[in-house]
Short mmCIF file of C-alpha atoms in Angstrom, two decimals:
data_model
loop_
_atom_site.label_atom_id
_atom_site.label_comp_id
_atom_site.label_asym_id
_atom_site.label_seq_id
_atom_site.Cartn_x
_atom_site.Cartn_y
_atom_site.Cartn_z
CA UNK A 117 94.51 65.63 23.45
CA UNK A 118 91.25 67.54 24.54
CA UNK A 119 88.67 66.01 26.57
CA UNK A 120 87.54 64.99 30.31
CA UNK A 121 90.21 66.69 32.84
CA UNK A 122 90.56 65.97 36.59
CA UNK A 123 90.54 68.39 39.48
CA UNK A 124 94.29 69.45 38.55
CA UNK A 125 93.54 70.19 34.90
CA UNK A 126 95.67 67.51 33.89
CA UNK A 127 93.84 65.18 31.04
CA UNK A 128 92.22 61.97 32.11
CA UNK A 129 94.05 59.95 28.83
CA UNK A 130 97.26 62.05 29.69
CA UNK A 131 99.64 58.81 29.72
CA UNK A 132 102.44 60.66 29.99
CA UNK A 133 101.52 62.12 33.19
CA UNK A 134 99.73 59.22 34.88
CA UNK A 135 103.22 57.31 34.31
CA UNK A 136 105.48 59.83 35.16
CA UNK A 137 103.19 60.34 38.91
CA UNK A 138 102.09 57.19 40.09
CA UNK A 139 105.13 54.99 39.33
CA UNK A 140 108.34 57.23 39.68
CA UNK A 141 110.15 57.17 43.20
CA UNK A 142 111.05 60.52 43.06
CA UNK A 143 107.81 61.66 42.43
CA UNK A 144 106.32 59.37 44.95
CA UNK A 145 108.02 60.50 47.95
CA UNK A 146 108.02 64.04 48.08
CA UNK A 147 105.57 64.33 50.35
CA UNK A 148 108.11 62.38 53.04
CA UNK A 149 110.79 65.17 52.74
CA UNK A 150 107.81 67.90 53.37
CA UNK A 151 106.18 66.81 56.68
CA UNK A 152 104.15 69.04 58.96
CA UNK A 153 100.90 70.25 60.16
CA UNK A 154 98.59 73.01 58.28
CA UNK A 155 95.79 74.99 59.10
CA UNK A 156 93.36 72.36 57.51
CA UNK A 157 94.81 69.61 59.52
CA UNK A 158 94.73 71.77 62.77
CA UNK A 159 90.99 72.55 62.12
CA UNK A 160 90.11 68.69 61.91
CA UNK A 161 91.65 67.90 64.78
CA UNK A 162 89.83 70.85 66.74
CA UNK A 163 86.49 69.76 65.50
CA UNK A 164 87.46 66.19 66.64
CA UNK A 165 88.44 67.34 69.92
CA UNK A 166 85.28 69.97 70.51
CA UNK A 167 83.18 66.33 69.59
CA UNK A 168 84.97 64.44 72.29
CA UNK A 169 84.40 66.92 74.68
CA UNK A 170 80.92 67.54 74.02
CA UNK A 171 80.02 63.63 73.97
CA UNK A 172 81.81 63.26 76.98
CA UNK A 173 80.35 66.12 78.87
CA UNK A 174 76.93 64.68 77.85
CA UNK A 175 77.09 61.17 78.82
CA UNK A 176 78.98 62.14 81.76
CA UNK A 177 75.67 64.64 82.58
CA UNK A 178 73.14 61.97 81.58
CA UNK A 179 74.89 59.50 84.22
CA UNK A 180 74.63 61.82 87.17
CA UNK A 181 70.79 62.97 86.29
CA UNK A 182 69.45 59.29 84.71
CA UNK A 183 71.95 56.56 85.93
CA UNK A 184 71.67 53.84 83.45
CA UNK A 185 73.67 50.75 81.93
CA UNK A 186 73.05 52.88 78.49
CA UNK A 187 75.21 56.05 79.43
CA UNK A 188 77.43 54.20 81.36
CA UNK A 189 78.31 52.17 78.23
CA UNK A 190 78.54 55.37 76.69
CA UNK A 191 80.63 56.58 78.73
CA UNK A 192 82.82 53.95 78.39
CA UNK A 193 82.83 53.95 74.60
CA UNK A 194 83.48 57.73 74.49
CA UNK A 195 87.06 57.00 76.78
CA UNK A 196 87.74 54.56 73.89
CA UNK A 197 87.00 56.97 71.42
CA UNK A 198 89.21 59.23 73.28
CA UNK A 199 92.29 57.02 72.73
CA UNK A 200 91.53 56.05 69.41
CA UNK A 201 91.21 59.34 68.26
CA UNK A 202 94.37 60.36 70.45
CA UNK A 203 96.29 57.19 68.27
CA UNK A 204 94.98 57.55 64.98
CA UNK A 205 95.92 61.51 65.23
CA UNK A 206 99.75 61.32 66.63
CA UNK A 207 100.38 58.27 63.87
CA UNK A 208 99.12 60.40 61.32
CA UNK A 209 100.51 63.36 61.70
CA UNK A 210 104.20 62.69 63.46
CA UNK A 211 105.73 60.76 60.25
CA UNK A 212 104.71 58.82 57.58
CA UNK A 213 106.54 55.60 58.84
CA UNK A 214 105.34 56.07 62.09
CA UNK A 215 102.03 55.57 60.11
CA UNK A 216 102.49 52.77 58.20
CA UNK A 217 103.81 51.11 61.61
CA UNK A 218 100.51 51.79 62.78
CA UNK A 219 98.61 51.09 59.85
CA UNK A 220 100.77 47.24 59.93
CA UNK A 221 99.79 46.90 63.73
CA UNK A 222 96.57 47.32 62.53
CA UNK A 223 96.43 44.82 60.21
CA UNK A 224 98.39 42.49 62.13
CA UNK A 225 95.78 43.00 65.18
CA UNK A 226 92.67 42.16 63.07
CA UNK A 227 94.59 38.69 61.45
CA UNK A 228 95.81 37.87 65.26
CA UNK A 229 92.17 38.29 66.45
CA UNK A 230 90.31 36.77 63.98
CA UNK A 231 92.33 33.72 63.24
CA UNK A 232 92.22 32.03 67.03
CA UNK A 233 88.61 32.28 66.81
CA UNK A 234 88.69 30.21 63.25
CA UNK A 235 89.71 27.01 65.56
CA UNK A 236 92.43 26.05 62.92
CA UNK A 237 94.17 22.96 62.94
CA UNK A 238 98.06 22.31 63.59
CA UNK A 239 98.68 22.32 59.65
CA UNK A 240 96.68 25.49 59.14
CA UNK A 241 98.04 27.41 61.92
CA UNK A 242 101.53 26.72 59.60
CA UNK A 243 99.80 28.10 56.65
CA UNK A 244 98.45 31.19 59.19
CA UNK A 245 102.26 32.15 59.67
CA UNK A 246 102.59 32.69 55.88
CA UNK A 247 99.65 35.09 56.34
CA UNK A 248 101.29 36.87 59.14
CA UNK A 249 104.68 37.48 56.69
CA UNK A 250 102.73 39.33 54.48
CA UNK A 251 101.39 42.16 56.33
CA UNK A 252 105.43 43.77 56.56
CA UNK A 253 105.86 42.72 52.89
CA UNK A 254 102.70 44.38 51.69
CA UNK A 255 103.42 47.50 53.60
CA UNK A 256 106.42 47.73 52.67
CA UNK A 257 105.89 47.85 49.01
CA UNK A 258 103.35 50.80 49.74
CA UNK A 259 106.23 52.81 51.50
CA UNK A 260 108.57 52.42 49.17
CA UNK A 261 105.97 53.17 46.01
CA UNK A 262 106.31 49.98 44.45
CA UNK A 263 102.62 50.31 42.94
CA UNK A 264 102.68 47.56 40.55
CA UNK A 265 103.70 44.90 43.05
CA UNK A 266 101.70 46.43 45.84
CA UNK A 267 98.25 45.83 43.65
CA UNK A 268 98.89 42.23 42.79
CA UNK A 269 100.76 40.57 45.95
CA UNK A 270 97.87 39.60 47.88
CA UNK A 271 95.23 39.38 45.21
CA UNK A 272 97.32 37.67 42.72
CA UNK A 273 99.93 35.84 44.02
CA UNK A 274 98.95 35.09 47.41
CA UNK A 275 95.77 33.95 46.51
CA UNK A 276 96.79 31.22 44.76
CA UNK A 277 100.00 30.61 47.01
CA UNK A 278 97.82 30.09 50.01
CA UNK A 279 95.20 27.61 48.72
CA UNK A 280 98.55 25.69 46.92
CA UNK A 281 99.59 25.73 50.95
CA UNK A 282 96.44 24.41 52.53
CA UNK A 283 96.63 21.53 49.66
CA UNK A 284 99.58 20.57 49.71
CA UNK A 285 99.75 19.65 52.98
CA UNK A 286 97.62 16.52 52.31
CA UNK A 287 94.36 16.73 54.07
CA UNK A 288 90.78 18.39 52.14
CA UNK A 289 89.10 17.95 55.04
CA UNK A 290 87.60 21.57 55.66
CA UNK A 291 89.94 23.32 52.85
CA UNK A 292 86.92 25.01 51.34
CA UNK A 293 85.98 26.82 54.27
CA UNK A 294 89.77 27.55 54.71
CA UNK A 295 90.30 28.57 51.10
CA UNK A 296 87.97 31.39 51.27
CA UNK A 297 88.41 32.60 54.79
CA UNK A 298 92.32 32.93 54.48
CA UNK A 299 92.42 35.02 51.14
CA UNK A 300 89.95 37.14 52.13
CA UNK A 301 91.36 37.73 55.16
CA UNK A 302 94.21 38.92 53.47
CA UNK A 303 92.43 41.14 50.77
CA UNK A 304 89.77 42.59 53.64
CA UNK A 305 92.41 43.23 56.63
CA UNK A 306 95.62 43.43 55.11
CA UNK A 307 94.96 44.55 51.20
CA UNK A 308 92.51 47.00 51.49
CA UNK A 309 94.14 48.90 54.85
CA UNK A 310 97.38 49.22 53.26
CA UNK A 311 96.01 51.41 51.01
CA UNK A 312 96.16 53.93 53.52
CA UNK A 313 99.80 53.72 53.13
CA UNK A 314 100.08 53.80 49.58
CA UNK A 315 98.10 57.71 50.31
CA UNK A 316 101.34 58.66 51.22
CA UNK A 317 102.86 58.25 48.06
CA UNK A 318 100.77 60.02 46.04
CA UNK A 319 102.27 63.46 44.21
CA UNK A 320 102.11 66.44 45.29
CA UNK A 321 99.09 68.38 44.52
CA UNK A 322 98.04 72.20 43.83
CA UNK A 323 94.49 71.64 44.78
CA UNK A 324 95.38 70.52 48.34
CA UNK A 325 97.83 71.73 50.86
CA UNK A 326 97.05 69.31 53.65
CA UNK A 327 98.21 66.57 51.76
CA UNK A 328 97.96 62.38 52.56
CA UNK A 329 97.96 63.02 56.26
CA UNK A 330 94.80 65.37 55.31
CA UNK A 331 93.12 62.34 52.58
CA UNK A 332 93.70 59.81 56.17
CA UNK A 333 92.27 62.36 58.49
CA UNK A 334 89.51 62.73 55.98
CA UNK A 335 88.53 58.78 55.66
CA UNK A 336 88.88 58.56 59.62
CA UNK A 337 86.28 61.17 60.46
CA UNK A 338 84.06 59.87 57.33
CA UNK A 339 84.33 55.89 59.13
CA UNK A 340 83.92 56.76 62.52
CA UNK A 341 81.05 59.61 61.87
CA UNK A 342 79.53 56.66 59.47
CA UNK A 343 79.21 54.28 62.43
CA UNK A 344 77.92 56.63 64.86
CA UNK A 345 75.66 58.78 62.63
CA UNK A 346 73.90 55.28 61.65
CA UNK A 347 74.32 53.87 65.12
CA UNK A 348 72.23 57.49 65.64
CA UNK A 349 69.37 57.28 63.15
CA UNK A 350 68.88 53.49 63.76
CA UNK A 351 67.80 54.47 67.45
CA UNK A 352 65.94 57.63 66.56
CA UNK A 353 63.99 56.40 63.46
CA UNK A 354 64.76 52.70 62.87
CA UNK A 355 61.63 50.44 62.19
CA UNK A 356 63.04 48.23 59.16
CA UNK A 357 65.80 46.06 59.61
CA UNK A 358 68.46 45.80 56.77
CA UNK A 359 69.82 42.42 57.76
CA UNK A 360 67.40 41.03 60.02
CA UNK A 361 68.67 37.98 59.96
CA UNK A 362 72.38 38.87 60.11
CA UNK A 363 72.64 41.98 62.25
CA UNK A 364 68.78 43.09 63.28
CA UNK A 365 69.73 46.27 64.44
CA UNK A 366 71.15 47.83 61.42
CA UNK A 367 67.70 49.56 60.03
CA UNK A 368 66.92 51.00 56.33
CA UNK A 369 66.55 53.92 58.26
CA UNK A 370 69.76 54.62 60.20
CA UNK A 371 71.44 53.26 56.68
CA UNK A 372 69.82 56.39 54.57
CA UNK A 373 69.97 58.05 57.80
CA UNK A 374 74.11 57.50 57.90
CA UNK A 375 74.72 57.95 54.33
CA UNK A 376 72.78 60.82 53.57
CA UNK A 377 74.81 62.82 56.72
CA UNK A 378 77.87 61.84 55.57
CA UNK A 379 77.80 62.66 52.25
CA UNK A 380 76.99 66.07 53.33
CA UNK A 381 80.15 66.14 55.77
CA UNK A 382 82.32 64.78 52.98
CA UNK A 383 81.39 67.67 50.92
CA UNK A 384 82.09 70.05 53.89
CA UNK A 385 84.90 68.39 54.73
CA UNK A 386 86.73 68.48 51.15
CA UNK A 387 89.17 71.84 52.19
CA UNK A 388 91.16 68.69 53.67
CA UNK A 389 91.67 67.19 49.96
CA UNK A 390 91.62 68.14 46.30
CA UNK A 391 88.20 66.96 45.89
CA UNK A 392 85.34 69.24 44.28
CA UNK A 393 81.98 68.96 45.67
CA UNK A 394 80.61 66.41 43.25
CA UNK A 395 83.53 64.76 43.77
CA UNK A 396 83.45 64.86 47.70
CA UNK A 397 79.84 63.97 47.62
CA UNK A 398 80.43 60.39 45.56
CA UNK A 399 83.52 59.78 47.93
CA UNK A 400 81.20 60.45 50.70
CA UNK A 401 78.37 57.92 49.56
CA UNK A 402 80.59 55.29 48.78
CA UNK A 403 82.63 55.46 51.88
CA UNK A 404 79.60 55.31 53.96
CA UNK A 405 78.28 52.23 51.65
CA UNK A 406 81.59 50.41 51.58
CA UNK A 407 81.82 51.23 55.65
CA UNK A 408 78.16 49.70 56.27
CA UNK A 409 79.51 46.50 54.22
CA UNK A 410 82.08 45.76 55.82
CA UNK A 411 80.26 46.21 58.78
CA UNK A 412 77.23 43.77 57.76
CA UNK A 413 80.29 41.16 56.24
CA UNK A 414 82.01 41.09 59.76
CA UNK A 415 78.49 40.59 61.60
CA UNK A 416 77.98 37.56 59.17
CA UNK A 417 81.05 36.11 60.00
CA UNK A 418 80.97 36.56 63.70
CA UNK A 419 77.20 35.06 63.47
CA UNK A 420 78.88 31.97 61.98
CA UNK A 421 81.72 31.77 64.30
CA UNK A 422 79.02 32.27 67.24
CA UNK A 423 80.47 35.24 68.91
CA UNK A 424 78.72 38.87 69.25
CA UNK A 425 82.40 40.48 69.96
CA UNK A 426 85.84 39.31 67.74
CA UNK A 427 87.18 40.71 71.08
CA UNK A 428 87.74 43.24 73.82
CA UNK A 429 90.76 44.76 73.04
CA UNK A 430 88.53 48.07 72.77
CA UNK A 431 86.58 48.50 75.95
CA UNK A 432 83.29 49.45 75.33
CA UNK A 433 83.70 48.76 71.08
CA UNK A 434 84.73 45.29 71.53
CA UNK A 435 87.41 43.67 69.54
CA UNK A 436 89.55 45.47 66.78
CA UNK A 437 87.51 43.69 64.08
CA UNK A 438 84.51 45.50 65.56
CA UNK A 439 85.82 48.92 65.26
CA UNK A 440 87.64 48.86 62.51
CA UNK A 441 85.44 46.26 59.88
CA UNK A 442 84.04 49.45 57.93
CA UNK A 443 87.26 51.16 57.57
CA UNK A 444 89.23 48.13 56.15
CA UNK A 445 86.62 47.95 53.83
CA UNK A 446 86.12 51.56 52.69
CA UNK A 447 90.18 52.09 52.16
CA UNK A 448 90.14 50.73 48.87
CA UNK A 449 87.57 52.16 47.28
CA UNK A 450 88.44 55.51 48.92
CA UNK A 451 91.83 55.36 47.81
CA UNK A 452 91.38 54.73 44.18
CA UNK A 453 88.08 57.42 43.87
CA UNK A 454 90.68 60.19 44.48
CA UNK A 455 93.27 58.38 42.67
CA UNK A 456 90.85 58.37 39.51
CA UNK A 457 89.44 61.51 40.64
CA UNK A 458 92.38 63.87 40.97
CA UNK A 459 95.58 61.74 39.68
CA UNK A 460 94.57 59.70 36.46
#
């Protein structure tokens, strides 16, 4: 059949191939058998590194000649950054269970900070337990390759399962509220991460030799950049607020500002995926979009809850849900625009 072809040449209505690759176990692990560390890997991690030491150098600079509580908060945050960095880069790159372990901490550290703060009730805090079980459960379906059942545990099944929980154990008092912050706590922190897993089962490709631990090194530099670069403009330029009633600092211009820089990264950042430049420039705007979301959704619910931090497991960041809110919610999106892009 002629027609639209992806970035491999394969057809976009190619059946036979889109069955064969994204549902196969053989297919899906290759990559597991075939670990190790390219030039294009080695490059981003240089580039991260030369960063890091220039931020570092520069607050430590503006400290000593302008002492201020502004550089030594930056100071502080760059140490953090540091250790993320130094995290997110040994879990990626040492083996791919080592990073779905991390990926499940993850998940499991945003549900265990988020859900104290909800002030549950005895009955609810049984119901929160359930939640917990499926973080290993939906990981492990995205390590094994079980695609069909990885797509519809959480939004499927566990939705319903967990408002059939919080009803059946008798009270309504307050099950509205509970009903929609449970599931989407689930979908937002647990759904949409472990789609960073299910990046390591993805077939091999000709267009890319870095591979999934070269697509995750790609959406971490994209996130973090994201939330500096429009931390950045919003201080240089920002006059308008987006969300002035939600999170006042976030401007129209550090948001134009963010995306606008990151597309351009994405597209000079592609030699770490399979992605043309079109391509890598729509991946690039949406991750930045989906990033500021889930930024401006965890502000909202933090401005409910009446906190400013979910916690301060991150000195300098805060809690995890404050470092990590963009990238839970650009995982998903950024998953399936290369899966549509370069594997349908």
């Amino acid at each position: 059949m002629g027609g639209a072809r992806n970035c491999f040449g394969h057809d976009l209505f190619d059946l036979e191939y889109f069955y064969s690759n994204s549902e196969s176990p053989e297919s899906m692990n290759k990559l597991i058998s075939s670990w190790g560390m390219n030039a294009e890997l080695q490059w981003v991690i240089f580039i991260i590194l030369c960063i890091l030491v220039v931020s570092s150098t520069a607050w430590f600079i503006l400290g000593r000649l302008k002492p201020s509580k502004l550089a030594t908060e930056l100071q502080v945050r760059t140490r953090s950054w540091w250790v993320m960095c130094a995290c997110f880069i040994v879990t990626t790159l040492v083996h791919p269970l080592v990073t779905v372990l991390g990926l499940m901490y993850l998940s499991y550290a945003l549900l265990r900070e988020m859900y104290p703060l909800l002030k549950l009730d005895a009955r609810e805090r049984n119901v929160v337990l359930v939640c917990y079980a499926t973080v290993p459960i939906q990981y492990g379906l995205a390590y094994f390759g079980m695609k069909t059942l990885f797509l519809a545990f959480i939004p499927v099944f566990m939705f319903v399962f967990i408002p059939f929980l919080l009803v059946v154990r008798g009270e309504t008092k307050g099950i509205v509220r509970s009903i929609s912050l449970m599931p989407y706590s689930l979908v937002a922190w647990v759904y949409g991460m472990s789609h960073l897993a299910l990046l390591f089962q993805l077939p091999e490709s000709a267009g890319s030799t870095a591979g999934p631990q070269g697509l995750l090194l790609y959406l971490i530099f994209l996130v973090g950049m994201n939330d500096v670069l429009q931390f950045a403009w919003g201080k240089i330029l920002g006059r308008r607020p987006v969300l002035p009633t939600v999170s006042p600092n976030k401007t129209w211009e550090g948001l134009i500002g963010g995306v606008l820089s990151i597309t351009l990264i994405a597209v000079a950042m592609r030699f770490l995926t399979p992605l043309n430049v079109w391509q890598a420039a729509i991946v690039g705007f949406v991750t930045a979009i989906a990033g500021f979301m889930g930024d401006a959704i965890a502000s909202g619910i933090k401005r409910d809850i009446g906190i400013k931090n979910s916690g301060h497991a991150i000195p300098g960041h805060g809690g995890y849900l404050d470092r990590l809110d963009g990238f839970s919610a650009a995982a998903a999106p950024f998953f399936h625009l290369i899966f549509f892009f370069c594997y349908s």
